[in-house]
CSV table of C-alpha atoms in Angstrom, one decimal:
chain,number,residue,atom,x,y,z
Y,1,UNK,CA,56.8,112.1,162.1
Y,2,UNK,CA,58.9,115.3,162.4
Y,3,UNK,CA,61.2,113.5,164.9
Y,4,UNK,CA,61.8,110.7,162.4
Y,5,UNK,CA,62.6,113.2,159.7
Y,6,UNK,CA,65.0,115.0,162.0
Y,7,UNK,CA,66.8,111.8,163.0
Y,8,UNK,CA,67.1,110.8,159.3
Y,9,UNK,CA,68.6,114.2,158.4
Y,10,UNK,CA,71.1,113.9,161.3
Y,11,UNK,CA,72.0,110.4,160.2
Y,12,UNK,CA,72.5,111.5,156.5
Y,13,UNK,CA,74.6,114.5,157.5
Y,14,UNK,CA,76.7,112.4,159.8
Y,15,UNK,CA,77.4,109.8,157.1
Y,16,UNK,CA,78.3,112.6,154.6
Y,17,UNK,CA,80.7,114.2,157.1
Y,18,UNK,CA,82.3,110.9,157.8
Y,19,UNK,CA,82.8,110.1,154.1
Y,20,UNK,CA,84.2,113.6,153.5
Y,21,UNK,CA,86.6,113.4,156.5
Y,22,UNK,CA,87.9,109.9,155.5
Y,23,UNK,CA,87.8,110.0,151.7
Y,24,UNK,CA,87.8,113.7,150.8
Y,25,UNK,CA,85.9,115.3,147.9
Y,26,UNK,CA,86.0,112.2,145.8
Y,27,UNK,CA,84.0,110.4,148.5
Y,28,UNK,CA,81.4,113.1,148.6
Y,29,UNK,CA,81.0,113.1,144.8
Y,30,UNK,CA,80.7,109.3,144.9
Y,31,UNK,CA,78.1,109.4,147.6
Y,32,UNK,CA,76.2,112.2,145.8
Y,33,UNK,CA,76.2,110.2,142.5
Y,34,UNK,CA,74.9,107.2,144.3
Y,35,UNK,CA,72.2,109.1,146.1
Y,36,UNK,CA,71.1,110.9,142.9
Y,37,UNK,CA,71.1,107.7,140.9
Y,38,UNK,CA,68.9,105.9,143.5
Y,39,UNK,CA,66.4,108.8,143.7
Y,40,UNK,CA,66.2,109.2,139.9
Y,41,UNK,CA,66.1,105.4,139.4
Y,42,UNK,CA,69.1,105.6,137.1
Y,43,UNK,CA,71.2,102.5,137.4
Y,44,UNK,CA,74.1,104.0,135.4
Y,45,UNK,CA,74.5,107.0,137.7
Y,46,UNK,CA,74.1,105.0,140.9
Y,47,UNK,CA,76.6,102.4,139.6
Y,48,UNK,CA,79.2,105.1,138.9
Y,49,UNK,CA,78.8,106.4,142.4
Y,50,UNK,CA,79.0,102.9,143.9
Y,51,UNK,CA,82.1,102.1,141.9
Y,52,UNK,CA,83.7,105.3,143.0
Y,53,UNK,CA,83.0,104.6,146.7
Y,54,UNK,CA,84.2,101.0,146.3
Y,55,UNK,CA,87.5,102.1,144.7
Y,56,UNK,CA,88.1,104.6,147.5
Y,57,UNK,CA,87.4,102.0,150.2
Y,58,UNK,CA,89.5,99.3,148.5
Y,59,UNK,CA,92.2,101.7,147.3
Y,60,UNK,CA,94.7,101.0,150.1
Y,61,UNK,CA,94.2,97.2,149.7
Y,62,UNK,CA,95.0,97.4,146.0
């Protein structure tokens, strides 16, 4: 069990660092809002985070 928790933590930190490197502070805020919304079961907060991330990813294509 501790090994699984360690792997999950490494995965989450890796994703966070990748988002920060590629999309900057706005990407981290979007990821944070998405995570908080999912954990708090708040559709509004998670939707705001998801929309922020979607806009950052689709920004160059728009």
